[in-house]
Short mmCIF file of C-alpha atoms and ligand atoms in Angstrom, two decimals:
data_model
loop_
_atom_site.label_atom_id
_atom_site.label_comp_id
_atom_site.label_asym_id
_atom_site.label_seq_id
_atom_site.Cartn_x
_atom_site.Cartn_y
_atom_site.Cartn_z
CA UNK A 1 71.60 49.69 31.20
CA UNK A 2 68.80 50.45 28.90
CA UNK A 3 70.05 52.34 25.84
CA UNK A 4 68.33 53.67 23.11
CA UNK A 5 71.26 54.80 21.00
CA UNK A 6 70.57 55.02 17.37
CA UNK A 7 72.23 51.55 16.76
CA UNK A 8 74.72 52.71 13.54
CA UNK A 9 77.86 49.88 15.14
CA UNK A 10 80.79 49.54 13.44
CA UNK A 11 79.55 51.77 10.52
CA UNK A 12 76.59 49.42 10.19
CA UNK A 13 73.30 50.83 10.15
CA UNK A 14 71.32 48.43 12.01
CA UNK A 15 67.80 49.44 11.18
CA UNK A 16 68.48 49.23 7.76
CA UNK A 17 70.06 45.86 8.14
CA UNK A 18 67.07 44.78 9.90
CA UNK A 19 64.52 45.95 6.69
CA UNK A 20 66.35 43.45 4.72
CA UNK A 21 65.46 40.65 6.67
CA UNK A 22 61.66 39.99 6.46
CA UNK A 23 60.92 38.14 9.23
CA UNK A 24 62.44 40.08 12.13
CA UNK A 25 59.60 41.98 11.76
CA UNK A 26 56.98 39.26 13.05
CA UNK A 27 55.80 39.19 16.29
CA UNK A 28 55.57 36.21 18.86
CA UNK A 29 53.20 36.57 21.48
CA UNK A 30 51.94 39.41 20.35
CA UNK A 31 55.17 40.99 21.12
CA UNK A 32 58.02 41.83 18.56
CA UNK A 33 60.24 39.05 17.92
CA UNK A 34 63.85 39.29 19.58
CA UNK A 35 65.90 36.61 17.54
CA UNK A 36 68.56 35.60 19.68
CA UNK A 37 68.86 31.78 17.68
CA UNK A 38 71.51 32.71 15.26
CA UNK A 39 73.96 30.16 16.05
CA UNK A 40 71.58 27.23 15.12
CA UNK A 41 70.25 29.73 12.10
CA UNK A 42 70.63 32.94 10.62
CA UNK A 43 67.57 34.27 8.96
CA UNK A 44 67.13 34.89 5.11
CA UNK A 45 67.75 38.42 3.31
CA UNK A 46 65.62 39.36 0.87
CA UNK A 47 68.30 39.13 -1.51
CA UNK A 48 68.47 35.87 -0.60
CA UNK A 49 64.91 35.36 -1.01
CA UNK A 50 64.42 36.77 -4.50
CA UNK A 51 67.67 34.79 -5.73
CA UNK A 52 66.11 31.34 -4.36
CA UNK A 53 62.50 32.47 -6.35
CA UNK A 54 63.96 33.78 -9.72
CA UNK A 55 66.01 30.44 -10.23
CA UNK A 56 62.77 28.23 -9.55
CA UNK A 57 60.67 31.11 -11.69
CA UNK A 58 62.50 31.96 -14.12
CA UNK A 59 65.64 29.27 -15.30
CA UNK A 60 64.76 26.08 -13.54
CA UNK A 61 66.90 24.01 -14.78
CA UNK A 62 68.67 20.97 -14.52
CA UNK A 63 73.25 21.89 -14.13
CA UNK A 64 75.46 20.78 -16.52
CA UNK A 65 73.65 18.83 -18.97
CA UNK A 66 72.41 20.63 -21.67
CA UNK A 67 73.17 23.01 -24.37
CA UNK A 68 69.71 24.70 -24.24
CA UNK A 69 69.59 28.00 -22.63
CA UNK A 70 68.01 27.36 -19.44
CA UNK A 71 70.23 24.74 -18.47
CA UNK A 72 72.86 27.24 -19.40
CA UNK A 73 71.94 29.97 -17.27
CA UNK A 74 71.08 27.56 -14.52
CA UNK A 75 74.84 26.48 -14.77
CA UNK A 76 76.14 29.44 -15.22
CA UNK A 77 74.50 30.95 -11.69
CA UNK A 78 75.58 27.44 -9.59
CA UNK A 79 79.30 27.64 -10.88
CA UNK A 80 79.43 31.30 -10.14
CA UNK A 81 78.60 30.62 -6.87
CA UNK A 82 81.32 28.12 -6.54
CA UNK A 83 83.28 30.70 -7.69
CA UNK A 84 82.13 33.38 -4.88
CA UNK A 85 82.70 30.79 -2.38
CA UNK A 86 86.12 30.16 -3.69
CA UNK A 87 86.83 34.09 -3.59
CA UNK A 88 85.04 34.35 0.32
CA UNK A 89 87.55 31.98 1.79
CA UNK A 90 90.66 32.17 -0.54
CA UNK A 91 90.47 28.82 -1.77
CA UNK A 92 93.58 28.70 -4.68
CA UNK A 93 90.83 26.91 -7.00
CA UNK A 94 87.11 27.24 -7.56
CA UNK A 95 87.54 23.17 -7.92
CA UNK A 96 88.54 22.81 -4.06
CA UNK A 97 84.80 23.86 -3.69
CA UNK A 98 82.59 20.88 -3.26
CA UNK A 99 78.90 21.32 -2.50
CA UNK A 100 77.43 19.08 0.07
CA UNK A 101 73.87 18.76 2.00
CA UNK A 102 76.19 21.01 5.03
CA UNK A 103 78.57 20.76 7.81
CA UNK A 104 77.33 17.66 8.73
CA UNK A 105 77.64 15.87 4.99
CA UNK A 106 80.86 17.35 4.75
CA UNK A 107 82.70 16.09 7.87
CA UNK A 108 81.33 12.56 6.83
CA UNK A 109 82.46 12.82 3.11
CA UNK A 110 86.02 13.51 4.38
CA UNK A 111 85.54 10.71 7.61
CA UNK A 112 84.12 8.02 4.90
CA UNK A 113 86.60 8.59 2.28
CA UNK A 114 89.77 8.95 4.64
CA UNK A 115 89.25 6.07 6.69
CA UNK A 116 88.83 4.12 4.00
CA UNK A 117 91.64 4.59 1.99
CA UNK A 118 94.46 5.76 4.52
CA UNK A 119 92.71 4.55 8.39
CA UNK A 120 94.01 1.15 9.74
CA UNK A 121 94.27 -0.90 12.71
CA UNK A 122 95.33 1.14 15.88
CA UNK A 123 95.94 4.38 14.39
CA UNK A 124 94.19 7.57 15.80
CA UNK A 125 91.70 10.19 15.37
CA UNK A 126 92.22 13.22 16.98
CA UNK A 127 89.47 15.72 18.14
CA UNK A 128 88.29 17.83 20.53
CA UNK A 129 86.54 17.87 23.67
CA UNK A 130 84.40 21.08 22.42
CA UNK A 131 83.17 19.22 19.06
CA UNK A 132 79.78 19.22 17.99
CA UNK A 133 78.32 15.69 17.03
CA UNK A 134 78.59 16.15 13.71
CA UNK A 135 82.43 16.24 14.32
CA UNK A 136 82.25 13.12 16.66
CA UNK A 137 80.21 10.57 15.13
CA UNK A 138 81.21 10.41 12.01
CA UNK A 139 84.54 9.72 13.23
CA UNK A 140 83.26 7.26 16.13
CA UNK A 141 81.55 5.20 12.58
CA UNK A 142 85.19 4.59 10.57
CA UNK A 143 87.20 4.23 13.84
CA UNK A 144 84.57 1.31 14.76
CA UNK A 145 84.72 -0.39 11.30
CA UNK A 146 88.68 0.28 11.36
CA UNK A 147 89.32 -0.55 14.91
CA UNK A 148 91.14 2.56 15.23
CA UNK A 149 91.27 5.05 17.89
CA UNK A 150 89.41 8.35 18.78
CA UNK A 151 91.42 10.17 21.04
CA UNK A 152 90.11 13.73 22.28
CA UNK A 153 91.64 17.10 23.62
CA UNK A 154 90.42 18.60 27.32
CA UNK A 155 89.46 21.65 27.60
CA UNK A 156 89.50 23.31 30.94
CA UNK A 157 86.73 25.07 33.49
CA UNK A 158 86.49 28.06 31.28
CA UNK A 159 85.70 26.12 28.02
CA UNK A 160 89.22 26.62 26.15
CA UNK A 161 91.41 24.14 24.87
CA UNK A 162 94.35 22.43 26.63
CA UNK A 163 96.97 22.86 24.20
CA UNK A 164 99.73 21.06 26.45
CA UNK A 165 96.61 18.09 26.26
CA UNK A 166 96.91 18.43 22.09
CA UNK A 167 100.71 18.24 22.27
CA UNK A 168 100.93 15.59 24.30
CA UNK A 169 98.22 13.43 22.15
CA UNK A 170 100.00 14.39 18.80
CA UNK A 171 101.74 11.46 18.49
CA UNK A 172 103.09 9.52 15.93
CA UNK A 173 99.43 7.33 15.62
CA UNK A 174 97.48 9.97 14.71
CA UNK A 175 96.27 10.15 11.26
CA UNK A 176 93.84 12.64 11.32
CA UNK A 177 93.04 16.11 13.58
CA UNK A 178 89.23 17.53 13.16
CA UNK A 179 88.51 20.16 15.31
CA UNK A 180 86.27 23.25 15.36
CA UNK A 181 87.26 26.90 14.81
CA UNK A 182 84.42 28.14 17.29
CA UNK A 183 82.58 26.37 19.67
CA UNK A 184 79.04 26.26 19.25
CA UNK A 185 77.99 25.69 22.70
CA UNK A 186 80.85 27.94 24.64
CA UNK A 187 81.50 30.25 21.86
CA UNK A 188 85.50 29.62 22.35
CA UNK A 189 87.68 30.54 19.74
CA UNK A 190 90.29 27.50 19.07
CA UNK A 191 94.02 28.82 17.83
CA UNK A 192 93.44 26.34 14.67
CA UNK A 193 96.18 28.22 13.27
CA UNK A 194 98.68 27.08 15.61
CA UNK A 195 97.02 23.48 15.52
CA UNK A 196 97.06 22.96 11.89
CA UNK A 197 101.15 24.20 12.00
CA UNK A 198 101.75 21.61 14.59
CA UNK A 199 99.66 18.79 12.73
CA UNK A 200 100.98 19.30 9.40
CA UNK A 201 105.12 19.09 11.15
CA UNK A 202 103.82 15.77 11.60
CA UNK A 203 102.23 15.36 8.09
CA UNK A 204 98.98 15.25 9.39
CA UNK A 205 96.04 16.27 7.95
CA UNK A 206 93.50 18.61 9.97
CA UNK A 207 89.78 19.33 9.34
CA UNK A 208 88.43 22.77 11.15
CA UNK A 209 84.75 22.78 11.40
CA UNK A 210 83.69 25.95 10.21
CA UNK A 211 80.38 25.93 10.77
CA UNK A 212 80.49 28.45 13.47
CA UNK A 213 83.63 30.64 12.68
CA UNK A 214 82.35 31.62 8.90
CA UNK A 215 79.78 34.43 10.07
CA UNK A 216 82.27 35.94 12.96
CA UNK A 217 85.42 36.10 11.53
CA UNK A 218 87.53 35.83 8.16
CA UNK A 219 88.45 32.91 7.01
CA UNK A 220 91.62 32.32 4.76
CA UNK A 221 91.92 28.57 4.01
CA UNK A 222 95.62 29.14 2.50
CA UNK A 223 96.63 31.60 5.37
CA UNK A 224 95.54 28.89 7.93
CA UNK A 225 96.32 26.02 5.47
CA UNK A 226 93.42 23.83 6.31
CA UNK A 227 93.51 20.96 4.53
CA UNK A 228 89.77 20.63 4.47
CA UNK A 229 87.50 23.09 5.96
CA UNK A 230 83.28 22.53 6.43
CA UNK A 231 80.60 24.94 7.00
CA UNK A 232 77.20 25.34 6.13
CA UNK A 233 75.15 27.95 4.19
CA UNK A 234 72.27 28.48 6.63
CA UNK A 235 74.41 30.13 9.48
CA UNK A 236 75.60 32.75 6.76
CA UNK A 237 72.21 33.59 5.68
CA UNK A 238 71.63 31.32 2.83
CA UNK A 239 69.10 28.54 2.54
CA UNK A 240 69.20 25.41 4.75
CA UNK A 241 70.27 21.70 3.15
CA UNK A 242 73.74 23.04 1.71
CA UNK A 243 76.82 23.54 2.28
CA UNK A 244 80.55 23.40 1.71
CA UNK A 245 83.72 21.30 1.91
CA UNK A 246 86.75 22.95 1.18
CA UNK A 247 89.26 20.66 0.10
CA UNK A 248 93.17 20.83 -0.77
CA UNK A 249 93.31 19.40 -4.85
CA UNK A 250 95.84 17.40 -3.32
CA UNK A 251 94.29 15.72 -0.75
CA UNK A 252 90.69 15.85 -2.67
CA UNK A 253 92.73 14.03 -5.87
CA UNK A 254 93.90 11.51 -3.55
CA UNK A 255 90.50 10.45 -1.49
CA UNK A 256 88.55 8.12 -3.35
CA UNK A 257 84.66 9.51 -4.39
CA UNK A 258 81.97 9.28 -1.83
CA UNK A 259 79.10 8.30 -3.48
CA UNK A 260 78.53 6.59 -6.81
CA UNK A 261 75.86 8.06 -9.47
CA UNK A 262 75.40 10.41 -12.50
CA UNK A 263 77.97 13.81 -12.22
CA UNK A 264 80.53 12.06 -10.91
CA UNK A 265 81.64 10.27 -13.81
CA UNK A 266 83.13 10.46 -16.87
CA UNK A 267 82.90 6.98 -18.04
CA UNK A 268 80.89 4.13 -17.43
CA UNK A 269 81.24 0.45 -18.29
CA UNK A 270 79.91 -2.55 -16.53
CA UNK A 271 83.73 -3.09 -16.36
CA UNK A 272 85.15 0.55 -15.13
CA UNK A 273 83.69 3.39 -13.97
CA UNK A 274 86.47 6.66 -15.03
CA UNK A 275 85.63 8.72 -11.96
CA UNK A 276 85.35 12.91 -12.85
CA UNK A 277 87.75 15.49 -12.01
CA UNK A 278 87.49 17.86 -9.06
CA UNK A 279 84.91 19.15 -8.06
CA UNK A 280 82.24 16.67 -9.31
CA UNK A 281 84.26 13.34 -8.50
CA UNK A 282 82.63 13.96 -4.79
CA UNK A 283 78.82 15.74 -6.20
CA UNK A 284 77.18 12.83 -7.40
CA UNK A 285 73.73 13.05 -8.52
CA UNK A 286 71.56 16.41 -9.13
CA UNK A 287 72.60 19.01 -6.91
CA UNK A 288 70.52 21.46 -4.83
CA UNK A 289 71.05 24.20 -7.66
CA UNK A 290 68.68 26.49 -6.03
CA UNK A 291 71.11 25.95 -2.43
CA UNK A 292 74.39 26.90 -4.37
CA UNK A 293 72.76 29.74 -5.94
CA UNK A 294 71.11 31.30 -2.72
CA UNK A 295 74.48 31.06 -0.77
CA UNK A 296 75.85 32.99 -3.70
CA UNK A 297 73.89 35.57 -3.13
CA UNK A 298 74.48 35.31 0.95
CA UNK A 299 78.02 35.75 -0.17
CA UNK A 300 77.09 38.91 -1.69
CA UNK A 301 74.87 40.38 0.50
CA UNK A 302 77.50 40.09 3.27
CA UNK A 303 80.36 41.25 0.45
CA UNK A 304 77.79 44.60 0.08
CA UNK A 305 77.81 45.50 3.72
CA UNK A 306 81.56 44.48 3.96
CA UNK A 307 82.42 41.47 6.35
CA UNK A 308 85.05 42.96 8.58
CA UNK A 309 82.64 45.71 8.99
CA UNK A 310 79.88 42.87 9.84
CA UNK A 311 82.41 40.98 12.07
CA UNK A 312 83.47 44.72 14.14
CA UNK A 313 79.62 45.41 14.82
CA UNK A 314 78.93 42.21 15.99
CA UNK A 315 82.19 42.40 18.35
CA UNK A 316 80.96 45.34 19.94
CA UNK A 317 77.43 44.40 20.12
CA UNK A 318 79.27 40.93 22.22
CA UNK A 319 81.01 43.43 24.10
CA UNK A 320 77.54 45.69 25.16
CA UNK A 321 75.98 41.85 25.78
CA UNK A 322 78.67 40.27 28.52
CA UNK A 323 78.84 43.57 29.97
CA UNK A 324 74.48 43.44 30.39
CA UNK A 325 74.26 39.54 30.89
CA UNK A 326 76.92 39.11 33.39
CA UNK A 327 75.45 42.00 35.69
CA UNK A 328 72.55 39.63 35.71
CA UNK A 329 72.12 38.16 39.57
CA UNK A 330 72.77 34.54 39.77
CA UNK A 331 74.11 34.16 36.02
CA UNK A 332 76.99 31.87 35.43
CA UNK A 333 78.37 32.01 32.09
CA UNK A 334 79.76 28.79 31.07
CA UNK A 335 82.16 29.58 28.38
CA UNK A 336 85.10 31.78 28.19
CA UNK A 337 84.88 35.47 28.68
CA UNK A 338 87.29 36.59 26.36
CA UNK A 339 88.83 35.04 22.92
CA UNK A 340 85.09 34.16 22.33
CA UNK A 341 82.54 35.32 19.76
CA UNK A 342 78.72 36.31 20.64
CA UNK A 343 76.96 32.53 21.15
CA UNK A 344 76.76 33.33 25.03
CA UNK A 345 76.11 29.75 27.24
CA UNK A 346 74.81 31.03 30.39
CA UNK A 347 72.66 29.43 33.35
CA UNK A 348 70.15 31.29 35.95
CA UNK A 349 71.36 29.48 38.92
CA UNK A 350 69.09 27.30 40.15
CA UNK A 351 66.57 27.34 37.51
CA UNK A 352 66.42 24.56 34.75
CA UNK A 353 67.19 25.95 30.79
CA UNK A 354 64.22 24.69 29.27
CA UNK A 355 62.29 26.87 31.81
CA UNK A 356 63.97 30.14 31.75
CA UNK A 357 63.62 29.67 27.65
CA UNK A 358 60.21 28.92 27.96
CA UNK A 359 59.58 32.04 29.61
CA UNK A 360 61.83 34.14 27.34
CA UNK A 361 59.83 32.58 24.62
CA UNK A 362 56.35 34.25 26.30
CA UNK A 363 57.95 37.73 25.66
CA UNK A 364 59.03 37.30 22.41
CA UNK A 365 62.84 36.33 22.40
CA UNK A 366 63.91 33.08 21.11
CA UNK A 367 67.09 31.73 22.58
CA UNK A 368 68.04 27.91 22.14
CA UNK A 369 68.36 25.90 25.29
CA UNK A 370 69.26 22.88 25.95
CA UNK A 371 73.33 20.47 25.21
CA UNK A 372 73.26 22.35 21.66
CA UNK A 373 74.47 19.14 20.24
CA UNK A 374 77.62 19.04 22.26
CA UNK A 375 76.67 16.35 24.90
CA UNK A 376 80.37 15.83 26.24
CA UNK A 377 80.48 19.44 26.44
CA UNK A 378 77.38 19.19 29.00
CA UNK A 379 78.54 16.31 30.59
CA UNK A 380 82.15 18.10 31.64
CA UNK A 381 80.41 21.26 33.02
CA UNK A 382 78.03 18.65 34.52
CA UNK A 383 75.18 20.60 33.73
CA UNK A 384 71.95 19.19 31.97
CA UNK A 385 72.23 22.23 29.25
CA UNK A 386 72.44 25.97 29.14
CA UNK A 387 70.46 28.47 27.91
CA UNK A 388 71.98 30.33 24.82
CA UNK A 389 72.12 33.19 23.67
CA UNK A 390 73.76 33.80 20.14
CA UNK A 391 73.59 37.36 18.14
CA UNK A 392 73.96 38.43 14.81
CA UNK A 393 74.99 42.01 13.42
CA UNK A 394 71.09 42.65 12.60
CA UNK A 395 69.79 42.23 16.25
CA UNK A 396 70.25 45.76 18.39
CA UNK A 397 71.48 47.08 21.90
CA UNK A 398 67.66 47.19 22.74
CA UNK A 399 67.25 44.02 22.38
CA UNK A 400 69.69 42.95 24.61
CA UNK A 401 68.61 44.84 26.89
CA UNK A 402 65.06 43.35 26.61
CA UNK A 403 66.53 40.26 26.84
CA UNK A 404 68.34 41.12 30.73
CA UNK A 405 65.14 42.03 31.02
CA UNK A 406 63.08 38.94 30.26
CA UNK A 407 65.29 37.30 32.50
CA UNK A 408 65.22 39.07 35.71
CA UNK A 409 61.03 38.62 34.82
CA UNK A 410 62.10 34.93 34.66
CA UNK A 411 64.19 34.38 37.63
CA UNK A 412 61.02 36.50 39.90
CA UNK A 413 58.61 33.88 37.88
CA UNK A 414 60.35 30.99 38.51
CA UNK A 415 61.92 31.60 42.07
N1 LIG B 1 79.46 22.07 13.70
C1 LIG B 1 79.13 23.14 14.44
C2 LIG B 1 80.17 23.82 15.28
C3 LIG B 1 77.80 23.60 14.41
O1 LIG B 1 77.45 24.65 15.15
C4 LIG B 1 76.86 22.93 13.61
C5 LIG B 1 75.41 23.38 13.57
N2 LIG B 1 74.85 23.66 14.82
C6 LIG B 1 77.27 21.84 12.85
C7 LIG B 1 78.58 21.45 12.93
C8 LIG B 1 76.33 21.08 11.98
O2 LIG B 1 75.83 21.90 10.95
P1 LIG B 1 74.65 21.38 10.00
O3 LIG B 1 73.57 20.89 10.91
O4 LIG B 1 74.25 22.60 9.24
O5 LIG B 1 75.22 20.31 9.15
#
């Protein structure tokens, strides 16, 4: 098991990966960090770094207001990265960009504004059983104050989705499918291709939740012809507190604004209010500039290594970690083993998450434990939590092997 190849995967050179990110060089413990956490965060490039400090050192400034030079620049940098956005998912227009706070802001901007201009009485809201709660409860909040229906699709003992479930719930009620590329908690891969296809011979609109499927694999909003799609900058190596809704213009003309305040106008009376076009109808109020500008330069940090390269290490570095983890005595997986990307759900048998994390913690390797905000998701496996495990293209054979390590230590600790 233990390896000590020179870690070049996929044509990626993973030591020099590593010296662009800062703080994998800390150590916890005493002991050099293994960051194994990537799923609820990615950390922060330099690139990233210096882009977030030359905006607040050098053109702080507030977007779209004035003609002096500053403001200018600052502009300037926060539509390009619209624009880089645009170009990293294939949106058809930079306007089908909005910003938003993240994932979370953008699932409720597009639950708010639906429901209230196209949800009534009795019709239905269709999800998944695998969502987050960022993908439930906005959706549980306007079918409440609509007295409409969430409906949700099963998934089965190996964390995948029951298509013949989605078929059979498509019906004619639903106005609205919002599901998630990749699970979070399982690491399952949905076929959101095939969903969307089957939605829209209904007409009906489908959200993917992105927030998970942006860093692993390509997305193509007009090859998949998402109607909206949300994820948020932090998992992709840009700061925290932003994010992105991708919208169709059509169905982004048609939803009315979500909040009210300066940007989002271009006229106001105490009579009438003449609402802005696309994208700043739904950005109301000063923007987190500094946000837009440092997933920008995410964008092209990943665009510099190449993303499919990016996407192939991290596949075989998933590979090299089910092969190691499920060699592991008494470790269930909970997820699928295949059609899955590297956030690995796992349990040491008869030990409690918290304590195996704790544990890992002590020699230096951060994993997440606990329902990973996916409750229902815990409740089906019946299982209090999991321990997880989720990698990025910068983390190393060696530590994966440190980590089968930590947790044989753990199971001999605990048992
Ligand atoms: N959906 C999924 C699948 C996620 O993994 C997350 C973050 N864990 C979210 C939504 C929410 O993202 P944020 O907290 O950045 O808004």
């Amino acid at each position: 098991m233990l390896q000590n190849d020179a870690d070049i995967i996929a044509g990626i050179d993973v030591e020099k990966v590593r010296s662009d990110f800062p703080l994998l060089t800390r150590k916890i413990y005493g002991k050099p960090l293994v960051y194994f956490d990537n799923a609820a965060t990615s950390q922060k490039p330099t690139a990233v770094l210096d882009a977030l400090e030359d905006y607040y050192r050098k053109y702080n400034a507030n977007v779209h207001r004035g003609v002096h030079s500053l403001s200018q620049e600052a502009t300037e940098a926060y539509e390009g990265a619209r624009r880089k956005v645009a170009a990293y998912i294939n949106a058809a227009y930079d306007h089908e960009i909005i910003f938003t706070r993240g994932t979370t802001e953008s699932i409720n901007l597009v639950a708010a504004t639906f429901a209230r201009k196209f949800l009534k009485e009795g019709d239905v809201v269709l999800i998944s059983a695998m969502e987050h709660h960022s993908n439930i409860v906005p959706w549980q909040l306007v079918c409440e104050e609509k007295n409409a229906k969430l409906e949700v699709i099963a998934i089965n003992e190996h964390g995948e989705l029951l298509m013949d479930d989605f078929e059979k719930k498509l019906t004619d009620k639903v106005k609205f499918v919002s599901i998630t590329y990749v699970s979070n908690s399982l690491g399952t891969i949905n076929p959101v291709q095939e969903i969307i296809k089957r939605a829209h011979a209904k007409n009906i609109p489908v959200l993917i939740d992105a927030a998970q499927a942006v860093v692993h694999l390509p997305i193509d909003v007009q090859k998949l012809d998402a109607d909206f799609l949300a994820f948020s900058s932090h998992k992709i190596y840009g700061p925290t507190g932003f994010g992105i809704l991708y919208g169709k213009e059509e169905w982004l003309n048609k939803l009315p604004p979500y909040q009210g305040g300066g940007e989002m106008i271009k006229t106001v009376t105490f009579e009438k209010t003449i609402y802005n076009d696309l994208p700043y109808k739904f950005e109301a109020g000063t923007p987190d500039i500094a946000g837009a500008i440092g997933l920008g330069a995410a964008i092209d940090y990943i665009n510099s290594h190449g993303k499919d390269n990016i996407f192939k290490a991290e596949e075989e570095l998933l590979e090299y970690a089910m092969d190691a983890l499920t060699s592991v005595k008494g470790l269930r997986i909970v997820g699928p083993l295949t059609n899955r990307v590297g956030s690995i759900s796992f349990l040491l048998e008869g030990f409690h998450p918290f304590d195996v994390g704790e544990i890992l913690d002590k020699q230096g390797i951060a994993v997440r434990t606990g329902h990973h905000c996916t409750q229902p998701v815990m409740d089906f496996f019946c299982i209090p939590g999991t321990v997880r495990a989720s990698l990025s293209f910068y983390n190393t054979r060696e530590e994966i092997d440190k980590l089968v390590k930590g947790l044989e230590k753990a199971r001999m600790m605990l048992g």
